[in-house]
Amino acid sequence: MIPVTKSYLPEKSNYIRYIERCYQNNQLTNNGPLAQELKERLEKYLGVRNLLLVANGTLALQVAYRALGVTGKAITTPFSFPATSSSLKWEGIEPIYADIDADSLNLCPQKTRVAIEPGVTAIVPVHVYGNPCDVEVFDQIANEYNLKVIYDAAHAFGVKLNNKSVLQWGDAATLSFHATKVFHTVEGGAIIFKKKEDYERACSIINFGYDNGEVVGVGINAKMSEFHAAMGLCMLDEIDMVLQKRKEVYNRYYEAFDGHIEMPVWKIGATRNYAYFPVIFPSKSALLKTQEHLNEAEIFPRRYFYPSLDTLGYGRSEQETLISRSKASRVLCIPMYPTLPLDVQEQIISTMISSWDAGVEGMPAELKEKGLIEG
Ligand SMILES: *Cc1c(COP(=O)(O)O)cnc(C)c1O
């Protein structure tokens, strides 16, 4: 069975070395030495300041909304993982959907502008598949209407835009360190705040509202434990190799499909972290046919992101979100992880190409002639 993704497990002996430190310190959580070290190393590696570690990427969003005082309604994208919307709803904020851009699949700034109405206090875009949004335009709109911008950057670990971390954009950007993500701590996440005072407010929020031993407001428990931080430190030791391997897998797919498949158009000036390999099919039936062939060969890609979130019923859209619905019905993420063996990848590619060769409407039938990738 070939899954869409496989969690990366760093070298066990290194993990044990970090765990030994937890035993020596006898401190298991509450911003211990390993969490402090991970914060510092991540800030340096990513090129950011005011990074707050939290227990997962969903809490990262919820805490960011709280720390920034987001209430009422927020404009967000229907093309994402459910947590982007459900975190708003959970915080009592009404998600209002604006449609996505047909090229990037990210929230469209122009449609966001049109969707602004009384009660809207924030915009929550997503850097989908790690592809940066039109951050400059969102910045402008936010200034004009006095709105907060929180980027769900769960996919954008390490991505740079014009040589600077994309996480520097917005009042806050949130990361997920879930086991399936490019960089992980088993479960975990982080928030990068633009302003130190927001970061400090969030420090208190994730620790029951405590500030210098006194409860100063309503808080929650969203702390990262030392054992999770240990996994993060190991991952960080190996992250350059992990990204290099992902890049190799990505490039092999890219060359095999030889420009014949549709993919999201990448932001100019942005780097990639090779988190996903999304293929946009010309029709839902072409997707389903290809998926069926892959499943028969025990290969399990994932319809990521499907369905369009506006169909789930916990948000509202004044505008039609036709682009999101159309793309969501036609996009398939194929297996993509750093330890994907070459022969398995060849099998995935040949299964896809031979299924198109046998006739899938709109898919290239000529790829077989070219011969597959050379090992
Ligand atoms: C993974 C993910 C999340 C949620 O992160 P968790 O750490 O699993 O809670 C939120 N948004 C997006 C876009 C994601 O892909």
GROMACS .gro file of C-alpha atoms and ligand atoms in nm:
model
  390
    1MET     CA    1   0.000   0.000   0.000
    2ILE     CA    2   0.142   0.339  -0.102
    3PRO     CA    3  -0.006   0.624   0.104
    4VAL     CA    4  -0.026   0.990   0.000
    5THR     CA    5   0.222   1.075   0.273
    6LYS     CA    6   0.437   0.907   0.534
    7SER     CA    7   0.559   1.080   0.850
    8TYR     CA    8   0.932   1.132   0.861
    9LEU     CA    9   1.102   0.970   1.160
   10PRO     CA   10   1.441   1.123   1.240
   11GLU     CA   11   1.726   0.908   1.360
   12LYS     CA   12   1.623   0.722   1.674
   13SER     CA   13   1.955   0.755   1.858
   14ASN     CA   14   1.939   1.132   1.819
   15TYR     CA   15   1.583   1.138   1.952
   16ILE     CA   16   1.692   0.932   2.252
   17ARG     CA   17   1.975   1.180   2.320
   18TYR     CA   18   1.721   1.462   2.345
   19ILE     CA   19   1.487   1.250   2.558
   20GLU     CA   20   1.776   1.178   2.798
   21ARG     CA   21   1.784   1.551   2.860
   22CYS     CA   22   1.413   1.550   2.953
   23TYR     CA   23   1.490   1.279   3.210
   24GLN     CA   24   1.792   1.467   3.346
   25ASN     CA   25   1.600   1.794   3.372
   26ASN     CA   26   1.293   1.619   3.510
   27GLN     CA   27   1.091   1.892   3.344
   28LEU     CA   28   0.833   1.752   3.106
   29THR     CA   29   0.645   2.062   2.996
   30ASN     CA   30   0.574   2.431   3.084
   31ASN     CA   31   0.822   2.601   2.848
   32GLY     CA   32   1.119   2.389   2.952
   33PRO     CA   33   1.474   2.404   2.820
   34LEU     CA   34   1.404   2.195   2.509
   35ALA     CA   35   1.105   2.407   2.409
   36GLN     CA   36   1.315   2.719   2.463
   37GLU     CA   37   1.594   2.578   2.248
   38LEU     CA   38   1.348   2.480   1.974
   39LYS     CA   39   1.197   2.829   1.972
   40GLU     CA   40   1.539   2.991   1.937
   41ARG     CA   41   1.657   2.753   1.667
   42LEU     CA   42   1.332   2.786   1.470
   43GLU     CA   43   1.346   3.166   1.483
   44LYS     CA   44   1.699   3.154   1.346
   45TYR     CA   45   1.626   2.888   1.084
   46LEU     CA   46   1.308   3.054   0.960
   47GLY     CA   47   1.434   3.411   0.992
   48VAL     CA   48   1.153   3.535   1.216
   49ARG     CA   49   1.097   3.686   1.560
   50ASN     CA   50   0.820   3.643   1.819
   51LEU     CA   51   0.766   3.273   1.748
   52LEU     CA   52   0.541   3.103   2.002
   53LEU     CA   53   0.532   2.722   2.018
   54VAL     CA   54   0.189   2.566   2.075
   55ALA     CA   55   0.031   2.221   2.100
   56ASN     CA   56  -0.102   2.205   1.743
   57GLY     CA   57  -0.177   2.411   1.433
   58THR     CA   58  -0.548   2.445   1.508
   59LEU     CA   59  -0.483   2.596   1.851
   60ALA     CA   60  -0.225   2.821   1.682
   61LEU     CA   61  -0.509   2.973   1.477
   62GLN     CA   62  -0.747   2.998   1.774
   63VAL     CA   63  -0.487   3.161   2.000
   64ALA     CA   64  -0.384   3.402   1.722
   65TYR     CA   65  -0.747   3.520   1.681
   66ARG     CA   66  -0.774   3.572   2.059
   67ALA     CA   67  -0.442   3.750   2.096
   68LEU     CA   68  -0.530   3.987   1.811
   69GLY     CA   69  -0.885   4.050   1.935
   70VAL     CA   70  -1.060   3.912   1.629
   71THR     CA   71  -1.438   3.901   1.682
   72GLY     CA   72  -1.756   3.909   1.473
   73LYS     CA   73  -1.677   3.792   1.122
   74ALA     CA   74  -1.367   3.706   0.922
   75ILE     CA   75  -1.317   3.661   0.551
   76THR     CA   76  -1.148   3.336   0.461
   77THR     CA   77  -1.087   3.087   0.182
   78PRO     CA   78  -1.314   2.793   0.102
   79PHE     CA   79  -1.016   2.603  -0.046
   80SER     CA   80  -0.831   2.469   0.258
   81PHE     CA   81  -0.823   2.208   0.531
   82PRO     CA   82  -1.137   2.229   0.753
   83ALA     CA   83  -0.936   2.365   1.050
   84THR     CA   84  -0.897   2.706   0.882
   85SER     CA   85  -1.275   2.758   0.903
   86SER     CA   86  -1.362   2.547   1.206
   87SER     CA   87  -1.110   2.735   1.423
   88LEU     CA   88  -1.298   3.058   1.345
   89LYS     CA   89  -1.637   2.904   1.416
   90TRP     CA   90  -1.504   2.748   1.739
   91GLU     CA   91  -1.397   3.095   1.854
   92GLY     CA   92  -1.744   3.233   1.779
   93ILE     CA   93  -1.626   3.416   1.466
   94GLU     CA   94  -1.839   3.375   1.154
   95PRO     CA   95  -1.640   3.261   0.851
   96ILE     CA   96  -1.736   3.448   0.534
   97TYR     CA   97  -1.605   3.289   0.217
   98ALA     CA   98  -1.464   3.477  -0.077
   99ASP     CA   99  -1.360   3.284  -0.387
  100ILE     CA  100  -1.007   3.181  -0.477
  101ASP     CA  101  -0.781   3.290  -0.758
  102ALA     CA  102  -0.803   3.040  -1.047
  103ASP     CA  103  -0.425   3.031  -1.099
  104SER     CA  104  -0.280   3.019  -0.747
  105LEU     CA  105  -0.581   2.855  -0.572
  106ASN     CA  106  -0.524   3.106  -0.290
  107LEU     CA  107  -0.787   3.346  -0.152
  108CYS     CA  108  -0.844   3.620  -0.413
  109PRO     CA  109  -0.772   3.971  -0.274
  110GLN     CA  110  -1.016   4.144  -0.509
  111LYS     CA  111  -1.299   3.913  -0.408
  112THR     CA  112  -1.200   3.957  -0.046
  113ARG     CA  113  -1.234   4.333  -0.082
  114VAL     CA  114  -1.583   4.296  -0.228
  115ALA     CA  115  -1.686   4.067   0.059
  116ILE     CA  116  -1.601   4.317   0.336
  117GLU     CA  117  -1.914   4.412   0.533
  118PRO     CA  118  -1.991   4.559   0.876
  119GLY     CA  119  -1.864   4.328   1.152
  120VAL     CA  120  -1.567   4.192   0.961
  121THR     CA  121  -1.253   4.231   1.174
  122ALA     CA  122  -1.004   4.002   1.002
  123ILE     CA  123  -0.889   3.824   0.689
  124VAL     CA  124  -0.767   3.464   0.717
  125PRO     CA  125  -0.595   3.356   0.395
  126VAL     CA  126  -0.399   3.032   0.350
  127HIS     CA  127  -0.069   2.983   0.166
  128VAL     CA  128  -0.214   2.674   0.000
  129TYR     CA  129   0.044   2.396  -0.069
  130GLY     CA  130   0.307   2.644   0.058
  131ASN     CA  131   0.243   2.884  -0.231
  132PRO     CA  132   0.244   3.241  -0.089
  133CYS     CA  133  -0.073   3.450  -0.123
  134ASP     CA  134  -0.079   3.799  -0.269
  135VAL     CA  135   0.051   3.926   0.064
  136GLU     CA  136   0.120   4.278  -0.061
  137VAL     CA  137  -0.242   4.331  -0.166
  138PHE     CA  138  -0.386   4.179   0.152
  139ASP     CA  139  -0.162   4.414   0.349
  140GLN     CA  140  -0.302   4.710   0.157
  141ILE     CA  141  -0.666   4.602   0.205
  142ALA     CA  142  -0.609   4.541   0.577
  143ASN     CA  143  -0.464   4.889   0.621
  144GLU     CA  144  -0.747   5.047   0.427
  145TYR     CA  145  -1.024   4.878   0.629
  146ASN     CA  146  -0.836   4.844   0.959
  147LEU     CA  147  -0.852   4.465   0.959
  148LYS     CA  148  -0.620   4.206   1.112
  149VAL     CA  149  -0.457   3.953   0.881
  150ILE     CA  150  -0.383   3.603   1.008
  151TYR     CA  151  -0.216   3.373   0.757
  152ASP     CA  152  -0.278   3.003   0.799
  153ALA     CA  153   0.076   2.909   0.695
  154ALA     CA  154   0.041   2.543   0.793
  155HIS     CA  155   0.193   2.440   0.458
  156ALA     CA  156   0.454   2.713   0.428
  157PHE     CA  157   0.735   2.602   0.660
  158GLY     CA  158   1.062   2.753   0.537
  159VAL     CA  159   0.912   2.927   0.232
  160LYS     CA  160   1.071   3.258   0.141
  161LEU     CA  161   0.930   3.542  -0.062
  162ASN     CA  162   1.183   3.784  -0.209
  163ASN     CA  163   1.451   3.640   0.021
  164LYS     CA  164   1.247   3.695   0.337
  165SER     CA  165   1.037   3.447   0.533
  166VAL     CA  166   0.676   3.454   0.412
  167LEU     CA  167   0.586   3.415   0.781
  168GLN     CA  168   0.680   3.780   0.839
  169TRP     CA  169   0.363   3.888   0.659
  170GLY     CA  170   0.037   3.957   0.843
  171ASP     CA  171  -0.030   4.040   1.207
  172ALA     CA  172   0.028   3.671   1.266
  173ALA     CA  173   0.113   3.358   1.067
  174THR     CA  174   0.046   3.011   1.203
  175LEU     CA  175   0.230   2.684   1.141
  176SER     CA  176   0.125   2.324   1.196
  177PHE     CA  177   0.386   2.077   1.314
  178HIS     CA  178   0.157   1.776   1.272
  179ALA     CA  179   0.329   1.445   1.189
  180THR     CA  180   0.223   1.471   0.823
  181LYS     CA  181   0.375   1.813   0.764
  182VAL     CA  182   0.718   1.897   0.616
  183PHE     CA  183   0.857   1.977   0.962
  184HIS     CA  184   0.689   1.816   1.261
  185THR     CA  185   0.691   1.765   1.637
  186VAL     CA  186   0.442   1.470   1.620
  187GLU     CA  187   0.168   1.715   1.722
  188GLY     CA  188   0.249   2.082   1.748
  189GLY     CA  189   0.243   2.422   1.592
  190ALA     CA  190   0.361   2.779   1.620
  191ILE     CA  191   0.245   3.137   1.582
  192ILE     CA  192   0.470   3.410   1.446
  193PHE     CA  193   0.355   3.753   1.558
  194LYS     CA  194   0.449   4.079   1.396
  195LYS     CA  195   0.432   4.270   1.725
  196LYS     CA  196   0.604   4.178   2.049
  197GLU     CA  197   0.303   4.287   2.256
  198ASP     CA  198   0.076   4.041   2.070
  199TYR     CA  199   0.333   3.767   2.125
  200GLU     CA  200   0.339   3.843   2.496
  201ARG     CA  201  -0.039   3.841   2.524
  202ALA     CA  202  -0.042   3.502   2.351
  203CYS     CA  203   0.224   3.365   2.593
  204SER     CA  204  -0.023   3.427   2.871
  205ILE     CA  205  -0.323   3.294   2.675
  206ILE     CA  206  -0.161   2.954   2.611
  207ASN     CA  207  -0.081   2.916   2.982
  208PHE     CA  208  -0.427   2.956   3.147
  209GLY     CA  209  -0.400   3.334   3.140
  210TYR     CA  210  -0.103   3.343   3.377
  211ASP     CA  211   0.138   3.634   3.354
  212ASN     CA  212   0.417   3.649   3.613
  213GLY     CA  213   0.230   3.412   3.843
  214GLU     CA  214  -0.100   3.596   3.829
  215VAL     CA  215  -0.407   3.524   3.621
  216VAL     CA  216  -0.461   3.832   3.406
  217GLY     CA  217  -0.728   3.701   3.168
  218VAL     CA  218  -0.908   3.400   3.029
  219GLY     CA  219  -0.659   3.149   2.897
  220ILE     CA  220  -0.636   2.796   2.772
  221ASN     CA  221  -0.373   2.523   2.779
  222ALA     CA  222  -0.196   2.520   2.442
  223LYS     CA  223   0.163   2.456   2.554
  224MET     CA  224   0.411   2.232   2.373
  225SER     CA  225   0.564   1.957   2.590
  226GLU     CA  226   0.936   1.885   2.618
  227PHE     CA  227   0.892   1.546   2.449
  228HIS     CA  228   0.730   1.711   2.147
  229ALA     CA  229   1.002   1.975   2.141
  230ALA     CA  230   1.260   1.692   2.141
  231MET     CA  231   1.112   1.558   1.817
  232GLY     CA  232   1.124   1.908   1.671
  233LEU     CA  233   1.493   1.946   1.759
  234CYS     CA  234   1.570   1.613   1.584
  235MET     CA  235   1.370   1.715   1.279
  236LEU     CA  236   1.555   2.044   1.265
  237ASP     CA  237   1.888   1.854   1.274
  238GLU     CA  238   1.781   1.677   0.954
  239ILE     CA  239   1.561   1.937   0.785
  240ASP     CA  240   1.802   2.031   0.504
  241MET     CA  241   1.827   1.667   0.397
  242VAL     CA  242   1.448   1.623   0.425
  243LEU     CA  243   1.385   1.924   0.202
  244GLN     CA  244   1.647   1.806  -0.049
  245LYS     CA  245   1.482   1.462  -0.074
  246ARG     CA  246   1.140   1.621  -0.120
  247LYS     CA  247   1.281   1.837  -0.395
  248GLU     CA  248   1.417   1.531  -0.575
  249VAL     CA  249   1.082   1.351  -0.557
  250TYR     CA  250   0.901   1.663  -0.675
  251ASN     CA  251   1.135   1.716  -0.969
  252ARG     CA  252   1.105   1.356  -1.084
  253TYR     CA  253   0.725   1.389  -1.102
  254TYR     CA  254   0.755   1.723  -1.272
  255GLU     CA  255   0.989   1.594  -1.541
  256ALA     CA  256   0.786   1.279  -1.601
  257PHE     CA  257   0.467   1.476  -1.664
  258ASP     CA  258   0.665   1.707  -1.886
  259GLY     CA  259   0.449   2.015  -1.846
  260HIS     CA  260   0.136   1.828  -1.956
  261ILE     CA  261  -0.053   1.858  -1.631
  262GLU     CA  262  -0.209   2.162  -1.469
  263MET     CA  263  -0.066   2.273  -1.134
  264PRO     CA  264  -0.115   2.583  -0.917
  265VAL     CA  265   0.075   2.884  -1.053
  266TRP     CA  266   0.351   2.968  -0.808
  267LYS     CA  267   0.399   3.318  -0.666
  268ILE     CA  268   0.683   3.505  -0.839
  269GLY     CA  269   0.983   3.548  -0.610
  270ALA     CA  270   0.880   3.261  -0.380
  271THR     CA  271   1.078   2.947  -0.295
  272ARG     CA  272   0.916   2.605  -0.257
  273ASN     CA  273   0.922   2.353   0.026
  274TYR     CA  274   0.786   2.067  -0.188
  275ALA     CA  275   0.517   1.985   0.067
  276TYR     CA  276   0.264   1.850  -0.185
  277PHE     CA  277   0.232   1.749  -0.549
  278PRO     CA  278  -0.117   1.863  -0.653
  279VAL     CA  279  -0.245   1.766  -0.998
  280ILE     CA  280  -0.544   1.959  -1.134
  281PHE     CA  281  -0.749   1.745  -1.372
  282PRO     CA  282  -0.958   1.889  -1.658
  283SER     CA  283  -1.270   1.723  -1.514
  284LYS     CA  284  -1.390   1.543  -1.205
  285SER     CA  285  -1.444   1.228  -1.412
  286ALA     CA  286  -1.081   1.237  -1.534
  287LEU     CA  287  -0.971   1.262  -1.169
  288LEU     CA  288  -1.195   0.977  -1.056
  289LYS     CA  289  -1.081   0.752  -1.340
  290THR     CA  290  -0.713   0.814  -1.263
  291GLN     CA  291  -0.775   0.767  -0.891
  292GLU     CA  292  -0.948   0.436  -0.960
  293HIS     CA  293  -0.649   0.308  -1.159
  294LEU     CA  294  -0.413   0.416  -0.883
  295ASN     CA  295  -0.626   0.250  -0.615
  296GLU     CA  296  -0.628  -0.075  -0.813
  297ALA     CA  297  -0.247  -0.062  -0.796
  298GLU     CA  298  -0.270  -0.004  -0.417
  299ILE     CA  299  -0.167   0.361  -0.455
  300PHE     CA  300  -0.371   0.601  -0.248
  301PRO     CA  301  -0.354   0.967  -0.347
  302ARG     CA  302  -0.579   1.215  -0.165
  303ARG     CA  303  -0.837   1.465  -0.280
  304TYR     CA  304  -0.677   1.755  -0.102
  305PHE     CA  305  -0.875   1.987  -0.057
  306TYR     CA  306  -1.217   1.846  -0.107
  307PRO     CA  307  -1.490   1.947  -0.063
  308SER     CA  308  -1.487   2.324  -0.091
  309LEU     CA  309  -1.541   2.438   0.272
  310ASP     CA  310  -1.841   2.657   0.188
  311THR     CA  311  -2.038   2.335   0.134
  312LEU     CA  312  -1.986   2.227   0.497
  313GLY     CA  313  -2.246   2.464   0.634
  314TYR     CA  314  -2.051   2.644   0.906
  315GLY     CA  315  -1.973   2.957   0.712
  316ARG     CA  316  -2.154   3.192   0.483
  317SER     CA  317  -2.078   3.311   0.132
  318GLU     CA  318  -2.247   3.611  -0.020
  319GLN     CA  319  -2.060   3.552  -0.342
  320GLU     CA  320  -2.055   3.235  -0.542
  321THR     CA  321  -1.740   3.035  -0.485
  322LEU     CA  322  -1.749   2.864  -0.821
  323ILE     CA  323  -1.373   2.854  -0.873
  324SER     CA  324  -1.313   2.693  -0.536
  325ARG     CA  325  -1.585   2.434  -0.596
  326SER     CA  326  -1.456   2.357  -0.942
  327LYS     CA  327  -1.090   2.324  -0.839
  328ALA     CA  328  -1.177   2.127  -0.525
  329SER     CA  329  -1.360   1.870  -0.737
  330ARG     CA  330  -1.063   1.832  -0.973
  331VAL     CA  331  -0.747   1.836  -0.763
  332LEU     CA  332  -0.560   1.526  -0.649
  333CYS     CA  333  -0.245   1.517  -0.437
  334ILE     CA  334  -0.023   1.226  -0.533
  335PRO     CA  335   0.215   1.047  -0.291
  336MET     CA  336   0.487   1.285  -0.180
  337TYR     CA  337   0.728   1.220   0.106
  338PRO     CA  338   1.104   1.230   0.153
  339THR     CA  339   1.149   0.852   0.186
  340LEU     CA  340   0.944   0.764  -0.125
  341PRO     CA  341   1.163   0.501  -0.300
  342LEU     CA  342   1.256   0.562  -0.661
  343ASP     CA  343   1.105   0.235  -0.791
  344VAL     CA  344   0.778   0.308  -0.610
  345GLN     CA  345   0.767   0.655  -0.759
  346GLU     CA  346   0.827   0.506  -1.104
  347GLN     CA  347   0.534   0.274  -1.045
  348ILE     CA  348   0.309   0.567  -0.949
  349ILE     CA  349   0.411   0.761  -1.258
  350SER     CA  350   0.370   0.469  -1.497
  351THR     CA  351   0.031   0.380  -1.350
  352MET     CA  352  -0.090   0.736  -1.408
  353ILE     CA  353   0.057   0.764  -1.755
  354SER     CA  354  -0.071   0.427  -1.872
  355SER     CA  355  -0.418   0.506  -1.741
  356TRP     CA  356  -0.416   0.826  -1.950
  357ASP     CA  357  -0.273   0.637  -2.244
  358ALA     CA  358  -0.574   0.407  -2.229
  359GLY     CA  359  -0.791   0.716  -2.265
  360VAL     CA  360  -0.882   0.960  -1.991
  361GLU     CA  361  -1.060   1.262  -2.130
  362GLY     CA  362  -0.833   1.565  -2.139
  363MET     CA  363  -0.522   1.387  -2.016
  364PRO     CA  364  -0.211   1.355  -2.234
  365ALA     CA  365  -0.187   1.021  -2.416
  366GLU     CA  366   0.153   1.094  -2.565
  367LEU     CA  367   0.365   1.070  -2.250
  368LYS     CA  368   0.427   0.698  -2.285
  369GLU     CA  369   0.634   0.751  -2.601
  370LYS     CA  370   0.878   0.967  -2.412
  371GLY     CA  371   0.990   0.689  -2.186
  372LEU     CA  372   0.984   0.731  -1.814
  373ILE     CA  373   1.236   0.883  -1.584
  374GLU     CA  374   1.582   0.741  -1.588
  375GLY     CA  375   1.701   0.625  -1.248
  376LIG     C1  376  -0.269   2.071   0.901
  376LIG     C2  377  -0.345   2.197   0.883
  376LIG     C3  378  -0.404   2.264   0.992
  376LIG     C4  379  -0.417   2.203   1.128
  376LIG     O1  380  -0.302   2.176   1.194
  376LIG     P1  381  -0.299   2.070   1.314
  376LIG     O2  382  -0.159   2.083   1.365
  376LIG     O3  383  -0.325   1.935   1.255
  376LIG     O4  384  -0.401   2.110   1.413
  376LIG     C5  385  -0.460   2.389   0.970
  376LIG     N1  386  -0.464   2.443   0.848
  376LIG     C6  387  -0.413   2.381   0.740
  376LIG     C7  388  -0.420   2.448   0.607
  376LIG     C8  389  -0.354   2.255   0.754
  376LIG     O5  390  -0.308   2.189   0.646
   0.00000   0.00000   0.00000
